[in-house]
mmCIF file of C-alpha atoms and ligand atoms in Angstrom:
data_model
loop_
_atom_site.group_PDB
_atom_site.id
_atom_site.type_symbol
_atom_site.label_atom_id
_atom_site.label_comp_id
_atom_site.label_asym_id
_atom_site.label_seq_id
_atom_site.Cartn_x
_atom_site.Cartn_y
_atom_site.Cartn_z
ATOM 1 C CA MET M 12 110.907 196.503 200.124
ATOM 2 C CA SER M 13 113.093 193.696 201.410
ATOM 3 C CA GLY M 14 111.562 190.388 202.286
ATOM 4 C CA VAL M 15 111.551 188.241 205.401
ATOM 5 C CA ILE M 16 113.358 185.708 203.219
ATOM 6 C CA GLU M 17 115.879 186.804 200.605
ATOM 7 C CA ALA M 18 117.789 184.335 198.486
ATOM 8 C CA THR M 19 120.293 185.359 195.853
ATOM 9 C CA GLY M 20 121.933 183.052 193.366
ATOM 10 C CA LEU M 21 121.388 179.946 195.504
ATOM 11 C CA THR M 22 123.024 176.992 193.820
ATOM 12 C CA LYS M 23 123.606 173.357 194.798
ATOM 13 C CA LYS M 24 125.346 170.735 192.699
ATOM 14 C CA TYR M 25 125.607 167.002 193.241
ATOM 15 C CA GLY M 26 128.363 165.902 190.843
ATOM 16 C CA ASP M 27 127.138 166.867 187.390
ATOM 17 C CA LEU M 28 123.604 167.436 188.556
ATOM 18 C CA VAL M 29 122.642 171.025 189.302
ATOM 19 C CA ALA M 30 119.884 170.448 191.864
ATOM 20 C CA VAL M 31 119.297 174.169 192.446
ATOM 21 C CA ASP M 32 120.463 176.551 189.771
ATOM 22 C CA HIS M 33 121.049 180.221 190.701
ATOM 23 C CA VAL M 34 117.735 180.797 192.399
ATOM 24 C CA ASP M 35 116.732 184.313 193.464
ATOM 25 C CA LEU M 36 113.746 184.509 195.748
ATOM 26 C CA THR M 37 112.041 187.077 197.946
ATOM 27 C CA VAL M 38 109.278 186.187 200.379
ATOM 28 C CA GLN M 39 107.493 189.105 202.011
ATOM 29 C CA ALA M 40 106.650 189.084 205.713
ATOM 30 C CA GLY M 41 103.235 187.624 206.429
ATOM 31 C CA SER M 42 102.819 185.955 203.073
ATOM 32 C CA PHE M 43 101.898 182.365 202.317
ATOM 33 C CA PHE M 44 104.416 181.230 199.742
ATOM 34 C CA GLY M 45 104.224 177.972 197.832
ATOM 35 C CA VAL M 46 106.923 176.116 195.924
ATOM 36 C CA LEU M 47 105.382 173.802 193.398
ATOM 37 C CA GLY M 48 107.199 171.353 191.210
ATOM 38 C CA PRO M 49 107.540 167.687 190.254
ATOM 39 C CA ASN M 50 109.777 165.120 191.987
ATOM 40 C CA GLY M 51 113.410 166.098 191.784
ATOM 41 C CA ALA M 52 112.690 169.728 190.856
ATOM 42 C CA GLY M 53 114.940 170.927 193.701
ATOM 43 C CA LYS M 54 112.304 172.111 196.187
ATOM 44 C CA THR M 55 113.713 170.362 199.267
ATOM 45 C CA THR M 56 117.291 171.324 198.408
ATOM 46 C CA LEU M 57 116.257 174.951 197.955
ATOM 47 C CA LEU M 58 114.346 175.051 201.238
ATOM 48 C CA GLU M 59 117.125 173.349 203.171
ATOM 49 C CA MET M 60 119.653 175.883 201.921
ATOM 50 C CA ILE M 61 117.358 178.765 202.903
ATOM 51 C CA GLU M 62 116.765 177.180 206.330
ATOM 52 C CA GLY M 63 120.503 176.870 206.900
ATOM 53 C CA LEU M 64 120.480 173.062 206.907
ATOM 54 C CA ARG M 65 122.427 172.625 203.682
ATOM 55 C CA LYS M 66 125.466 174.565 202.568
ATOM 56 C CA PRO M 67 124.987 176.309 199.233
ATOM 57 C CA ASP M 68 127.723 175.891 196.597
ATOM 58 C CA ALA M 69 127.026 179.479 195.629
ATOM 59 C CA GLY M 70 124.669 182.245 196.634
ATOM 60 C CA THR M 71 123.309 183.466 199.928
ATOM 61 C CA ALA M 72 120.084 183.354 201.900
ATOM 62 C CA THR M 73 118.876 185.583 204.710
ATOM 63 C CA ILE M 74 115.904 185.156 207.006
ATOM 64 C CA LEU M 75 114.689 188.174 208.990
ATOM 65 C CA GLY M 76 117.786 189.978 207.748
ATOM 66 C CA GLU M 77 120.271 187.406 209.112
ATOM 67 C CA PRO M 78 122.286 184.970 207.015
ATOM 68 C CA SER M 79 120.984 181.454 207.571
ATOM 69 C CA TRP M 80 124.349 179.800 206.764
ATOM 70 C CA PRO M 81 126.525 179.048 208.699
ATOM 71 C CA ARG M 82 123.860 177.810 211.068
ATOM 72 C CA ASN M 83 122.610 180.827 212.948
ATOM 73 C CA ALA M 84 121.588 180.168 216.565
ATOM 74 C CA HIS M 85 119.913 183.577 216.740
ATOM 75 C CA LEU M 86 117.451 182.584 214.115
ATOM 76 C CA LEU M 87 116.448 179.184 215.461
ATOM 77 C CA PRO M 88 113.699 180.341 217.873
ATOM 78 C CA GLN M 89 112.129 182.302 215.008
ATOM 79 C CA LEU M 90 112.051 179.365 212.605
ATOM 80 C CA GLY M 91 109.719 176.414 212.415
ATOM 81 C CA VAL M 92 110.994 173.698 210.126
ATOM 82 C CA GLN M 93 109.152 170.559 209.148
ATOM 83 C CA LEU M 94 111.344 168.304 207.059
ATOM 84 C CA GLN M 95 110.174 166.019 204.295
ATOM 85 C CA ALA M 96 111.687 163.026 206.101
ATOM 86 C CA SER M 97 110.947 163.558 209.769
ATOM 87 C CA ALA M 98 113.103 162.011 212.451
ATOM 88 C CA PHE M 99 112.030 161.666 216.078
ATOM 89 C CA PHE M 100 113.860 160.873 219.270
ATOM 90 C CA GLU M 101 113.685 157.126 219.790
ATOM 91 C CA ARG M 102 111.186 155.386 222.065
ATOM 92 C CA LEU M 103 109.341 158.525 223.131
ATOM 93 C CA THR M 104 105.590 158.926 222.987
ATOM 94 C CA ALA M 105 103.988 161.618 220.849
ATOM 95 C CA LYS M 106 103.493 163.813 223.885
ATOM 96 C CA GLU M 107 107.037 163.255 225.141
ATOM 97 C CA GLN M 108 108.432 164.203 221.707
ATOM 98 C CA LEU M 109 106.499 167.419 221.703
ATOM 99 C CA THR M 110 107.438 168.152 225.316
ATOM 100 C CA THR M 111 111.108 167.674 224.423
ATOM 101 C CA PHE M 112 110.767 170.236 221.636
ATOM 102 C CA ALA M 113 108.892 172.583 224.000
ATOM 103 C CA ASP M 114 111.720 172.268 226.565
ATOM 104 C CA LEU M 115 114.355 172.960 223.911
ATOM 105 C CA TYR M 116 112.626 176.220 223.117
ATOM 106 C CA GLY M 117 111.640 177.053 226.699
ATOM 107 C CA VAL M 118 107.934 176.870 225.904
ATOM 108 C CA ARG M 119 105.320 176.346 228.651
ATOM 109 C CA HIS M 120 104.037 172.748 228.841
ATOM 110 C CA SER M 121 100.365 173.632 228.449
ATOM 111 C CA ARG M 122 101.250 174.491 224.848
ATOM 112 C CA VAL M 123 102.037 170.790 224.256
ATOM 113 C CA ASP M 124 98.439 169.736 224.906
ATOM 114 C CA GLU M 125 97.177 172.617 222.781
ATOM 115 C CA MET M 126 99.348 171.517 219.874
ATOM 116 C CA LEU M 127 98.302 167.864 220.210
ATOM 117 C CA GLU M 128 94.697 169.011 220.074
ATOM 118 C CA LEU M 129 95.352 171.308 217.105
ATOM 119 C CA VAL M 130 96.815 168.515 214.985
ATOM 120 C CA GLY M 131 94.260 165.954 216.170
ATOM 121 C CA LEU M 132 96.630 163.728 218.139
ATOM 122 C CA THR M 133 95.218 164.070 221.658
ATOM 123 C CA GLU M 134 93.965 160.492 221.709
ATOM 124 C CA HIS M 135 97.329 159.221 220.459
ATOM 125 C CA ALA M 136 99.412 161.276 222.912
ATOM 126 C CA LYS M 137 100.650 158.181 224.744
ATOM 127 C CA LYS M 138 101.599 156.197 221.666
ATOM 128 C CA ARG M 139 105.246 155.809 220.827
ATOM 129 C CA THR M 140 106.137 157.590 217.616
ATOM 130 C CA GLU M 141 107.158 154.332 215.923
ATOM 131 C CA ASP M 142 103.605 153.053 216.496
ATOM 132 C CA LEU M 143 101.937 156.063 214.901
ATOM 133 C CA SER M 144 100.625 155.830 211.337
ATOM 134 C CA GLY M 145 102.414 157.743 208.569
ATOM 135 C CA GLY M 146 99.869 160.549 208.615
ATOM 136 C CA GLN M 147 99.937 160.752 212.419
ATOM 137 C CA ARG M 148 103.736 161.000 212.366
ATOM 138 C CA GLN M 149 103.478 163.750 209.823
ATOM 139 C CA ARG M 150 101.021 165.664 212.009
ATOM 140 C CA LEU M 151 103.334 165.229 214.990
ATOM 141 C CA SER M 152 106.283 166.593 213.039
ATOM 142 C CA ILE M 153 104.168 169.609 212.061
ATOM 143 C CA ALA M 154 103.242 170.123 215.732
ATOM 144 C CA CYS M 155 106.944 169.939 216.668
ATOM 145 C CA SER M 156 107.774 172.613 214.095
ATOM 146 C CA LEU M 157 105.072 174.951 215.420
ATOM 147 C CA VAL M 158 105.252 174.428 219.185
ATOM 148 C CA HIS M 159 107.428 177.505 219.811
ATOM 149 C CA ASP M 160 105.163 179.786 217.756
ATOM 150 C CA PRO M 161 107.842 180.701 215.190
ATOM 151 C CA GLN M 162 107.698 183.796 212.971
ATOM 152 C CA VAL M 163 108.667 181.929 209.825
ATOM 153 C CA VAL M 164 107.428 178.416 209.123
ATOM 154 C CA PHE M 165 108.820 176.055 206.483
ATOM 155 C CA LEU M 166 106.869 172.933 205.639
ATOM 156 C CA ASP M 167 108.100 170.419 203.094
ATOM 157 C CA GLU M 168 105.120 168.587 201.618
ATOM 158 C CA PRO M 169 103.211 168.713 204.899
ATOM 159 C CA THR M 170 100.094 167.053 203.535
ATOM 160 C CA ALA M 171 101.785 164.239 201.594
ATOM 161 C CA ALA M 172 100.645 161.394 203.871
ATOM 162 C CA LEU M 173 97.424 162.918 205.146
ATOM 163 C CA ASP M 174 93.894 161.721 204.489
ATOM 164 C CA PRO M 175 91.491 164.284 202.981
ATOM 165 C CA GLN M 176 90.031 165.279 206.356
ATOM 166 C CA ALA M 177 93.432 165.742 208.015
ATOM 167 C CA ARG M 178 94.543 167.682 204.976
ATOM 168 C CA ARG M 179 91.628 170.108 205.305
ATOM 169 C CA ASN M 180 92.309 170.462 209.035
ATOM 170 C CA LEU M 181 95.937 171.272 208.348
ATOM 171 C CA TRP M 182 94.928 173.840 205.710
ATOM 172 C CA GLU M 183 92.803 175.555 208.363
ATOM 173 C CA LEU M 184 95.619 175.450 210.904
ATOM 174 C CA LEU M 185 98.152 176.875 208.448
ATOM 175 C CA SER M 186 95.748 179.580 207.278
ATOM 176 C CA ALA M 187 95.153 180.605 210.895
ATOM 177 C CA ILE M 188 98.908 180.749 211.555
ATOM 178 C CA ASN M 189 99.361 182.879 208.459
ATOM 179 C CA ASP M 190 96.406 185.130 209.387
ATOM 180 C CA SER M 191 98.128 185.793 212.703
ATOM 181 C CA GLY M 192 100.987 187.397 210.770
ATOM 182 C CA ARG M 193 103.407 184.487 210.457
ATOM 183 C CA THR M 194 105.154 183.821 207.168
ATOM 184 C CA VAL M 195 104.561 180.333 205.800
ATOM 185 C CA VAL M 196 106.580 178.650 203.051
ATOM 186 C CA LEU M 197 105.438 175.279 201.863
ATOM 187 C CA THR M 198 106.268 172.862 199.096
ATOM 188 C CA THR M 199 103.557 170.808 197.545
ATOM 189 C CA HIS M 200 102.639 168.663 194.577
ATOM 190 C CA HIS M 201 98.991 169.476 194.966
ATOM 191 C CA MET M 202 97.752 172.198 192.692
ATOM 192 C CA ASP M 203 94.528 172.534 194.678
ATOM 193 C CA GLU M 204 96.551 173.066 197.837
ATOM 194 C CA ALA M 205 98.625 175.822 196.232
ATOM 195 C CA GLU M 206 95.471 177.425 194.870
ATOM 196 C CA ALA M 207 93.659 177.232 198.197
ATOM 197 C CA LEU M 208 96.455 178.461 200.466
ATOM 198 C CA CYS M 209 99.156 180.455 198.743
ATOM 199 C CA ASP M 210 99.373 184.169 198.006
ATOM 200 C CA LEU M 211 102.244 183.459 195.684
ATOM 201 C CA VAL M 212 103.454 180.292 194.015
ATOM 202 C CA ALA M 213 106.895 179.653 192.586
ATOM 203 C CA VAL M 214 106.741 176.975 189.910
ATOM 204 C CA MET M 215 110.023 175.071 189.933
ATOM 205 C CA ASP M 216 111.572 172.511 187.608
ATOM 206 C CA HIS M 217 115.151 171.315 186.966
ATOM 207 C CA GLY M 218 116.513 173.497 189.776
ATOM 208 C CA ARG M 219 115.098 176.723 188.416
ATOM 209 C CA ILE M 220 112.153 178.888 189.275
ATOM 210 C CA LEU M 221 110.138 179.264 186.115
ATOM 211 C CA THR M 222 107.667 181.833 187.382
ATOM 212 C CA VAL M 223 106.315 183.392 190.578
ATOM 213 C CA ASP M 224 102.801 184.770 190.730
ATOM 214 C CA HIS M 225 99.420 184.541 192.412
ATOM 215 C CA PRO M 226 97.905 181.148 191.593
ATOM 216 C CA ALA M 227 94.777 182.715 190.103
ATOM 217 C CA ALA M 228 96.873 185.110 188.013
ATOM 218 C CA LEU M 229 98.934 182.211 186.656
ATOM 219 C CA VAL M 230 95.785 180.427 185.596
ATOM 220 C CA ARG M 231 94.166 183.588 184.206
ATOM 221 C CA GLY M 232 97.349 184.395 182.301
ATOM 222 C CA LEU M 233 96.884 181.209 180.304
ATOM 223 C CA ASP M 234 93.658 182.465 178.800
ATOM 224 C CA ALA M 235 92.699 178.830 178.357
ATOM 225 C CA PRO M 236 89.277 177.807 177.071
ATOM 226 C CA THR M 237 86.710 176.101 179.305
ATOM 227 C CA ARG M 238 85.870 172.433 178.886
ATOM 228 C CA ILE M 239 82.312 171.282 179.430
ATOM 229 C CA SER M 240 81.609 167.581 179.500
ATOM 230 C CA LEU M 241 78.391 165.582 179.492
ATOM 231 C CA PRO M 242 77.613 161.874 179.249
ATOM 232 C CA GLU M 243 77.230 160.849 175.598
ATOM 233 C CA THR M 244 73.812 159.495 176.490
ATOM 234 C CA VAL M 245 72.707 163.014 177.446
ATOM 235 C CA LEU M 246 74.355 164.804 174.517
ATOM 236 C CA SER M 247 75.800 163.185 171.426
ATOM 237 C CA ALA M 248 78.920 164.625 169.826
ATOM 238 C CA GLU M 249 76.906 165.168 166.658
ATOM 239 C CA ARG M 250 74.419 167.387 168.404
ATOM 240 C CA ALA M 251 77.172 169.143 170.399
ATOM 241 C CA ARG M 252 78.787 170.203 167.108
ATOM 242 C CA THR M 253 75.691 172.277 166.366
ATOM 243 C CA LEU M 254 76.271 174.390 169.502
ATOM 244 C CA PRO M 255 77.060 177.919 168.299
ATOM 245 C CA ALA M 256 79.954 178.605 170.704
ATOM 246 C CA ALA M 257 81.707 175.210 170.561
ATOM 247 C CA LEU M 258 85.325 175.488 169.446
ATOM 248 C CA GLU M 259 85.942 171.763 169.519
ATOM 249 C CA VAL M 260 83.965 168.642 170.346
ATOM 250 C CA ASP M 261 85.595 165.380 171.438
ATOM 251 C CA CYS M 262 84.363 161.990 172.574
ATOM 252 C CA GLN M 263 86.229 160.664 175.635
ATOM 253 C CA ASP M 264 85.302 157.508 177.564
ATOM 254 C CA GLY M 265 81.569 157.856 177.126
ATOM 255 C CA SER M 266 81.586 161.635 177.505
ATOM 256 C CA THR M 267 81.102 164.414 175.023
ATOM 257 C CA VAL M 268 83.622 167.175 175.734
ATOM 258 C CA ILE M 269 82.975 170.676 174.417
ATOM 259 C CA THR M 270 85.760 173.249 174.374
ATOM 260 C CA THR M 271 84.522 176.824 174.377
ATOM 261 C CA ARG M 272 85.494 180.415 175.080
ATOM 262 C CA ASP M 273 81.881 181.329 175.787
ATOM 263 C CA PRO M 274 80.687 178.907 178.475
ATOM 264 C CA ALA M 275 77.606 181.026 179.255
ATOM 265 C CA ALA M 276 76.319 180.666 175.699
ATOM 266 C CA VAL M 277 76.932 176.904 175.683
ATOM 267 C CA LEU M 278 75.299 176.405 179.079
ATOM 268 C CA THR M 279 72.257 178.471 178.075
ATOM 269 C CA THR M 280 71.700 176.349 174.987
ATOM 270 C CA LEU M 281 72.238 173.130 176.947
ATOM 271 C CA ALA M 282 69.642 174.293 179.472
ATOM 272 C CA GLN M 283 67.182 174.949 176.623
ATOM 273 C CA TRP M 284 67.861 171.447 175.337
ATOM 274 C CA GLN M 285 67.352 170.113 178.875
ATOM 275 C CA ALA M 286 70.728 168.446 178.542
ATOM 276 C CA LEU M 287 72.376 169.260 181.876
ATOM 277 C CA THR M 288 72.347 165.889 183.660
ATOM 278 C CA GLY M 289 75.885 164.873 184.642
ATOM 279 C CA LEU M 290 77.384 168.130 183.386
ATOM 280 C CA GLN M 291 80.936 169.033 184.457
ATOM 281 C CA VAL M 292 82.706 172.318 183.822
ATOM 282 C CA ARG M 293 86.475 172.575 184.008
ATOM 283 C CA GLY M 294 88.534 175.740 183.686
ATOM 284 C CA ALA M 295 92.327 175.883 183.473
ATOM 285 C CA THR M 296 94.300 174.772 186.545
ATOM 286 C CA LEU M 297 97.869 175.155 187.704
ATOM 287 C CA GLU M 298 98.542 171.848 185.936
ATOM 288 C CA ASP M 299 97.823 173.589 182.660
ATOM 289 C CA VAL M 300 100.156 176.401 183.741
ATOM 290 C CA PHE M 301 102.923 173.853 184.309
ATOM 291 C CA LEU M 302 102.274 172.276 180.911
ATOM 292 C CA GLN M 303 102.546 175.654 179.237
ATOM 293 C CA LEU M 304 105.735 176.609 181.101
ATOM 294 C CA THR M 305 107.561 173.349 180.482
ATOM 295 C CA GLY M 306 105.823 171.808 177.500
ATOM 296 C CA ARG M 307 105.340 168.659 179.601
ATOM 297 C CA GLU M 308 102.516 167.133 181.595
ATOM 298 C CA TYR M 309 102.986 167.605 185.343
ATOM 299 C CA ARG M 310 104.547 164.416 186.765
ATOM 300 C CA ALA M 311 104.118 164.534 190.518
HETATM 301 N N1 ATP C 23 122.263 164.300 198.926
HETATM 302 C C1 ATP C 23 122.096 164.204 197.615
HETATM 303 N N2 ATP C 23 123.015 163.600 196.830
HETATM 304 C C2 ATP C 23 122.863 163.516 195.494
HETATM 305 N N3 ATP C 23 121.786 164.004 194.832
HETATM 306 C C3 ATP C 23 120.837 164.605 195.547
HETATM 307 C C4 ATP C 23 120.938 164.723 196.977
HETATM 308 N N4 ATP C 23 119.832 165.378 197.417
HETATM 309 C C5 ATP C 23 119.096 165.633 196.321
HETATM 310 N N5 ATP C 23 119.679 165.174 195.201
HETATM 311 C C6 ATP C 23 119.164 165.302 193.835
HETATM 312 O O1 ATP C 23 118.870 166.659 193.590
HETATM 313 C C7 ATP C 23 117.668 166.803 192.835
HETATM 314 C C8 ATP C 23 116.693 167.665 193.602
HETATM 315 O O2 ATP C 23 116.253 166.939 194.752
HETATM 316 P P1 ATP C 23 115.213 167.533 195.772
HETATM 317 O O3 ATP C 23 115.096 166.570 196.885
HETATM 318 O O4 ATP C 23 115.595 168.928 196.113
HETATM 319 O O5 ATP C 23 113.893 167.571 194.866
HETATM 320 P P2 ATP C 23 112.380 167.853 195.314
HETATM 321 O O6 ATP C 23 111.867 168.886 194.351
HETATM 322 O O7 ATP C 23 112.305 168.153 196.736
HETATM 323 O O8 ATP C 23 111.682 166.471 194.962
HETATM 324 P P3 ATP C 23 110.463 165.703 195.705
HETATM 325 O O9 ATP C 23 109.215 166.292 195.142
HETATM 326 O O10 ATP C 23 110.641 164.295 195.247
HETATM 327 O O11 ATP C 23 110.624 165.879 197.175
HETATM 328 C C9 ATP C 23 117.173 165.389 192.568
HETATM 329 O O12 ATP C 23 117.556 165.019 191.277
HETATM 330 C C10 ATP C 23 117.875 164.552 193.627
HETATM 331 O O13 ATP C 23 118.098 163.256 193.186
HETATM 332 MG MG1 MG C 24 111.367 167.264 198.294
#
């Protein structure tokens, strides 16, 4: 089955640096696709080539079956693009910006108020964009990319400047857009975001895609042990070493950390010992996946 987005051999070089290195990618219609990777991995360059904003040195990309480069006017009404560095028309208010975008796409004006409401900017509608906070500007740029109800939405680190509440609101908005059948592609540094939203995640580093899979499958594939930690005052390392299922016991900053492959057995014994106060359980995360794929800690 062919995808709504198909990229083959996409490559971009800046001098000696290969920013994107022969990337093949398929995104199926209606999916929520994440691109995860540290600074400089090539995420923005890859997306911009797919969107038709940057000319590839090699390779091709199609969206909805049409080549995206050279810039394809057919495709534009179907695409919503939020750039990492957003630029607005000068001296316009938030509402005027959004209205300008609506006019460009021939969208009814009532949609402008709906979008302002959706991204929580109704009360800032009359503020000039240069007077908005970083997070408010980011929400406005997301609204601008969605105002024409595009089929395929690209968002480059959409939650980077958002506070936790705005981030959750945006997650809900993006999930709803995806549930309505739209394809969403987003880049992020946040593992929790990728885990919460994406059907598939491409882990990228040094211009290459290292793996593509469901976030949960990536984590499961690691078969990593569980870490259980407790304050040292509740459980000493000495006593923890007597736990039958403990693989390893460490002391870290006032905590006793037990590594185990049988968390149920450890937790049962801890309950019998009445040593559960302050307990924290941590399974593997996508950060561990990155560490395994690259041999390096994730550096966002
Ligand atoms: N116009 C350019 N000229 C020269 N080098 C560039 C240019 N754009 C990007 N690069 C380089 O290409 C590499 C990939 O950059 P890119 O912006 O795609 O990374 P990214 O994964 O989006 O990073 P971030 O998480 O910081 O947004 C980086 O090393 C960057 O310095
Ligand atoms: Mg980027």
